[in-house]
Short mmCIF file of C-alpha atoms in Angstrom, two decimals:
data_model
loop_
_atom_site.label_atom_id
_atom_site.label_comp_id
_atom_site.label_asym_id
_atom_site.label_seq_id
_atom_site.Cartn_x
_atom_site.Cartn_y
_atom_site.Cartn_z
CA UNK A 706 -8.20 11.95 -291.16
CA UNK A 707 -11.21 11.84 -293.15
CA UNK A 708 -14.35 10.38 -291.38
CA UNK A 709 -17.64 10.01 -292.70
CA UNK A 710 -19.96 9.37 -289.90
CA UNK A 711 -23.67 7.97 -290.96
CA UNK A 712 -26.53 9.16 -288.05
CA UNK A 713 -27.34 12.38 -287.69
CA UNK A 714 -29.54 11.59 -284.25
CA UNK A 715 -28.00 12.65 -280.74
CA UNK A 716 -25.03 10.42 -280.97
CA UNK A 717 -23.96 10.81 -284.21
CA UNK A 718 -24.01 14.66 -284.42
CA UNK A 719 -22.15 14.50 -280.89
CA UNK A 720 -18.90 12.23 -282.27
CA UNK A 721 -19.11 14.57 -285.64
CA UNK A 722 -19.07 17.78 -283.53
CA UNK A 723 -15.94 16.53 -281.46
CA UNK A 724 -14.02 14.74 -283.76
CA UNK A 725 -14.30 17.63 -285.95
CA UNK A 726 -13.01 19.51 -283.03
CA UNK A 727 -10.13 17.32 -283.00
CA UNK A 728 -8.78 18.47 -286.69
CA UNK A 729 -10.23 15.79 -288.68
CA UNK A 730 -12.43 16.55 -291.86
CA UNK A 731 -15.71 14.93 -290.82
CA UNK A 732 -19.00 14.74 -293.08
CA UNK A 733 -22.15 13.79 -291.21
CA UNK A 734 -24.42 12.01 -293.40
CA UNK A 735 -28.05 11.71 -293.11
CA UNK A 736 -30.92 10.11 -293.97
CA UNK A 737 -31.32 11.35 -297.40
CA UNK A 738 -27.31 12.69 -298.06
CA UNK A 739 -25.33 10.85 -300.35
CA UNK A 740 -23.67 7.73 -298.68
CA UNK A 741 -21.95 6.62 -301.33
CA UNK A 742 -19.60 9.44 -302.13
CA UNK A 743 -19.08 10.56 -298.64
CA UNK A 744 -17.83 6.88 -297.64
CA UNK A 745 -15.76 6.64 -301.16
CA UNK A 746 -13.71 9.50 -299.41
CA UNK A 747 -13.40 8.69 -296.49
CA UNK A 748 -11.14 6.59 -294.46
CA UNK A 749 -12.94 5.68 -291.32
CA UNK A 750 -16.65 5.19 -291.18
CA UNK A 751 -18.32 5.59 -288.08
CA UNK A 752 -22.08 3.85 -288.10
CA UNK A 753 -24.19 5.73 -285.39
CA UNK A 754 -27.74 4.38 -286.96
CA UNK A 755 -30.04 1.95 -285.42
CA UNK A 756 -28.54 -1.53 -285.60
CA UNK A 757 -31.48 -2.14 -287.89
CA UNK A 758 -30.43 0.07 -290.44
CA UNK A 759 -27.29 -1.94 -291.21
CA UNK A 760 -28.95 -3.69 -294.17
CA UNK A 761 -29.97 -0.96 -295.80
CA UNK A 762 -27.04 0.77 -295.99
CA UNK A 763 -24.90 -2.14 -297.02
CA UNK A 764 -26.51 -2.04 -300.68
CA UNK A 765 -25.79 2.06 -300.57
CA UNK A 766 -22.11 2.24 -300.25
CA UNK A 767 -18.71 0.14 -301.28
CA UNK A 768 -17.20 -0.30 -297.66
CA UNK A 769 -13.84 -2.23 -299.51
CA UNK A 770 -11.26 -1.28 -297.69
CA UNK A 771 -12.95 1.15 -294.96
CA UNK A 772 -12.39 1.00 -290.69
CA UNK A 773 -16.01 0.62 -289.86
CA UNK A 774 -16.58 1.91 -286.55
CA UNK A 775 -19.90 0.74 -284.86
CA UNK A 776 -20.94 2.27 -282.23
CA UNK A 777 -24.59 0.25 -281.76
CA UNK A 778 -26.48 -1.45 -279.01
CA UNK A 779 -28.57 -3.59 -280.69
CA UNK A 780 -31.58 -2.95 -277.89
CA UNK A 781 -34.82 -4.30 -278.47
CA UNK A 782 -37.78 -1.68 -279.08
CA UNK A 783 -39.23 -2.17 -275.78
CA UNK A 784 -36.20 -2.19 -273.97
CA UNK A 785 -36.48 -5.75 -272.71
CA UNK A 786 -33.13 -7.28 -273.68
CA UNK A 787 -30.82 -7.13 -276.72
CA UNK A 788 -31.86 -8.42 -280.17
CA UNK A 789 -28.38 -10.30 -280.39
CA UNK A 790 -25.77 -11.54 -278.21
CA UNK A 791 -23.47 -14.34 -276.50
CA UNK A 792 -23.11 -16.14 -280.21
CA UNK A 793 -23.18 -13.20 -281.89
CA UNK A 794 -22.76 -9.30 -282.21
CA UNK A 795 -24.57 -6.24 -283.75
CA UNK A 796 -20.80 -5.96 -284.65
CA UNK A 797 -20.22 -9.25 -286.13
CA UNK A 798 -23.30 -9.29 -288.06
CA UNK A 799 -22.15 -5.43 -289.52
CA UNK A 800 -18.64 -6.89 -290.48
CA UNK A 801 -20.70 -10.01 -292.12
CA UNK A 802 -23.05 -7.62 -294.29
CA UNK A 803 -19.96 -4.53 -294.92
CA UNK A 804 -17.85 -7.04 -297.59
CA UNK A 805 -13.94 -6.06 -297.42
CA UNK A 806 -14.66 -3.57 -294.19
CA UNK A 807 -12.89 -3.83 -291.01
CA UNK A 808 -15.36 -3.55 -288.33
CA UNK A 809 -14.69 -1.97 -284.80
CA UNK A 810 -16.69 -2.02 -281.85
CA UNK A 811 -15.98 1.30 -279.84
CA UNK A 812 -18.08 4.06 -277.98
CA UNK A 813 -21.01 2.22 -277.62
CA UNK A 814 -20.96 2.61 -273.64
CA UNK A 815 -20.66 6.40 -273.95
CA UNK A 816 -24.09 8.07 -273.69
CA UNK A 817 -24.81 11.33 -276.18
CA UNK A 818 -24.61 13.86 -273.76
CA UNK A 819 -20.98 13.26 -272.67
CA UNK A 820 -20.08 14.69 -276.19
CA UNK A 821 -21.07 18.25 -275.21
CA UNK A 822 -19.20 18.45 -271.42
CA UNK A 823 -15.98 16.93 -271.97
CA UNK A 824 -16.18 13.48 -271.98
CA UNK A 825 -15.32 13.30 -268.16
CA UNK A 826 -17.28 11.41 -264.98
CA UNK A 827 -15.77 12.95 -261.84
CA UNK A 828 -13.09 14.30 -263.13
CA UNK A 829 -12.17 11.18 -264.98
CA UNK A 830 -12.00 10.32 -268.66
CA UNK A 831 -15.01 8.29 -269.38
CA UNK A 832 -13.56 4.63 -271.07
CA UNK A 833 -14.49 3.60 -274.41
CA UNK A 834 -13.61 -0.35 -274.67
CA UNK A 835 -12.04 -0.93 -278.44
CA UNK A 836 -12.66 -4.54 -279.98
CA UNK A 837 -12.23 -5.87 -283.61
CA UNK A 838 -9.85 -8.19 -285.07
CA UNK A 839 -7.93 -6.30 -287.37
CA UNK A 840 -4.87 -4.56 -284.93
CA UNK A 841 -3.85 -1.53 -286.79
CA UNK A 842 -7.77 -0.44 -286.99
CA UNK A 843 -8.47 -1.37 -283.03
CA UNK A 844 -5.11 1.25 -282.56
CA UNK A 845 -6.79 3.71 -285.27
CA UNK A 846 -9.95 3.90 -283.09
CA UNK A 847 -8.03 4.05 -279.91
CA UNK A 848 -5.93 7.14 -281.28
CA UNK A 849 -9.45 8.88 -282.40
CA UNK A 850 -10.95 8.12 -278.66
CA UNK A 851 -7.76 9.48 -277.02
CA UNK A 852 -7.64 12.19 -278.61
CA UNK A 853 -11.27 13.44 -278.27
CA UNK A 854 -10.54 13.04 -274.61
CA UNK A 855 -12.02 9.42 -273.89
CA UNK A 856 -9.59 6.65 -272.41
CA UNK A 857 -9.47 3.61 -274.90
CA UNK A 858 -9.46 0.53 -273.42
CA UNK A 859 -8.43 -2.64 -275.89
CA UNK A 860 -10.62 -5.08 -276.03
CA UNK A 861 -9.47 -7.69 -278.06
CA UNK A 862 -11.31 -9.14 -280.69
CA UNK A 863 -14.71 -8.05 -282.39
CA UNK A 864 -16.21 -11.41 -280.75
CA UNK A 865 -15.91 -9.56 -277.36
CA UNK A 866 -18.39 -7.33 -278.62
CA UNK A 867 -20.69 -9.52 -278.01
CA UNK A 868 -20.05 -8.37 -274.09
CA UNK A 869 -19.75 -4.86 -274.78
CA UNK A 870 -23.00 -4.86 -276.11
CA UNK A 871 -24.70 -6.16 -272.61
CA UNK A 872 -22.09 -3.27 -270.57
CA UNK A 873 -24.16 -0.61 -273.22
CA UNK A 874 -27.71 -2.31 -272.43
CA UNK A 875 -26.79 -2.01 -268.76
CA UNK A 876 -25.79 1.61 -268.86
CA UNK A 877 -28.75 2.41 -270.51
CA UNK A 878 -30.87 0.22 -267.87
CA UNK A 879 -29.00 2.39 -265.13
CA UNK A 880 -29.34 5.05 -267.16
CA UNK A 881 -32.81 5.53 -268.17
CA UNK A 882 -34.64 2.69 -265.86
CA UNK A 883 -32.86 2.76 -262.84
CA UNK A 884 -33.11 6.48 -262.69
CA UNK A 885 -29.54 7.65 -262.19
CA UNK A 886 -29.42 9.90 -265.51
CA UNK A 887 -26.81 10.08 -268.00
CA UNK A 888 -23.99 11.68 -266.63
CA UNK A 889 -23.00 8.13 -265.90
CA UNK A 890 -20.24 6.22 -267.74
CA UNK A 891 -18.50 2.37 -266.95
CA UNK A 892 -15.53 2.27 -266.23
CA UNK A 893 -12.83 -0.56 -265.95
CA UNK A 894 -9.59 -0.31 -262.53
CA UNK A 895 -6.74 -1.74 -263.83
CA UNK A 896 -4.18 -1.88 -261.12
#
């Protein structure tokens, strides 16, 4: 598959290392590469940039027709809260700028560093919880996660992202604030 994967920072160099790894032909495009041809080729588009950033890059590229992958937490710069949430989504409000894209929320829970040691909390494959509306793109992302080694998890629809956002605030919180570092991952029992 071709995947064009904007974010060159700590998460976006990770999921372009591994899914690389994984046989797909992945471009990695940064701040000053050319967005516009690399997402005309590809097929999925994986946005690891500041939630922020979204506007900018929705006047930089044709998206038509593109699974949009975000993998945000829209966090606010002080880390007191989220910038969005509970009647809307960092998600939602990509798929409302990204005309004719199919947005996905996925790996937004998964902190940088599991992309260099396997992906794994003891011994487990870390989750990554899949939402968007369109079905054949939610199973799209959950065949890239599975196959780098993460266990998907559907979520439904990209409205639930506005609750996978707070799970990603919270593992940074225990993350970062609450001092337990991160090799930490959250993880749903199903029995």
């Amino acid at each position: 598959m071709r995947i064009a994967v904007i974010g060159n920072g700590n998460v976006g160099s990770g999921l372009s290392r591994i899914l690389g790894e994984a046989g797909h032909e992945v471009t990695t495009i940064g701040r000053n590469d050319d967005l516009s041809t690399a997402v005309a080729k590809a097929e999925v588009v994986v946005v690891a940039t500041p939630c922020g950033a979204i506007a900018d890059l929705a006047g930089k590229a044709d998206f038509s027709g593109k699974t949009v992958i975000d993998v945000s937490n829209p966090v606010a710069e002080d880390f007191s809260g989220l910038q969005v949430g509970h009647k809307t989504s960092a998600a939602e409000e990509i798929a409302s700028r990204l005309s004719g894209a199919t947005v996905v929320k996925a790996f937004n829970t998964v902190f940088a560093q599991h992309y260099g040691t396997g992906l794994k909390v003891n011994g487990q494959p870390i989750q990554t919880f899949v939402a968007g509306d369109d079905e054949a793109a939610r199973e799209t992302v959950k065949a890239l996660a599975a196959e780098i080694g993460l266990e998907p998890v559907d979520a439904g629809p990209l409205a639930n992202a506005r609750y996978l956002e707070p799970i990603g605030f919270l593992n940074i919180q225990f993350g970062y604030v609450f001092g337990h570092g991160t090799g930490i991952a959250p993880r749903w029992q199903f029995s």
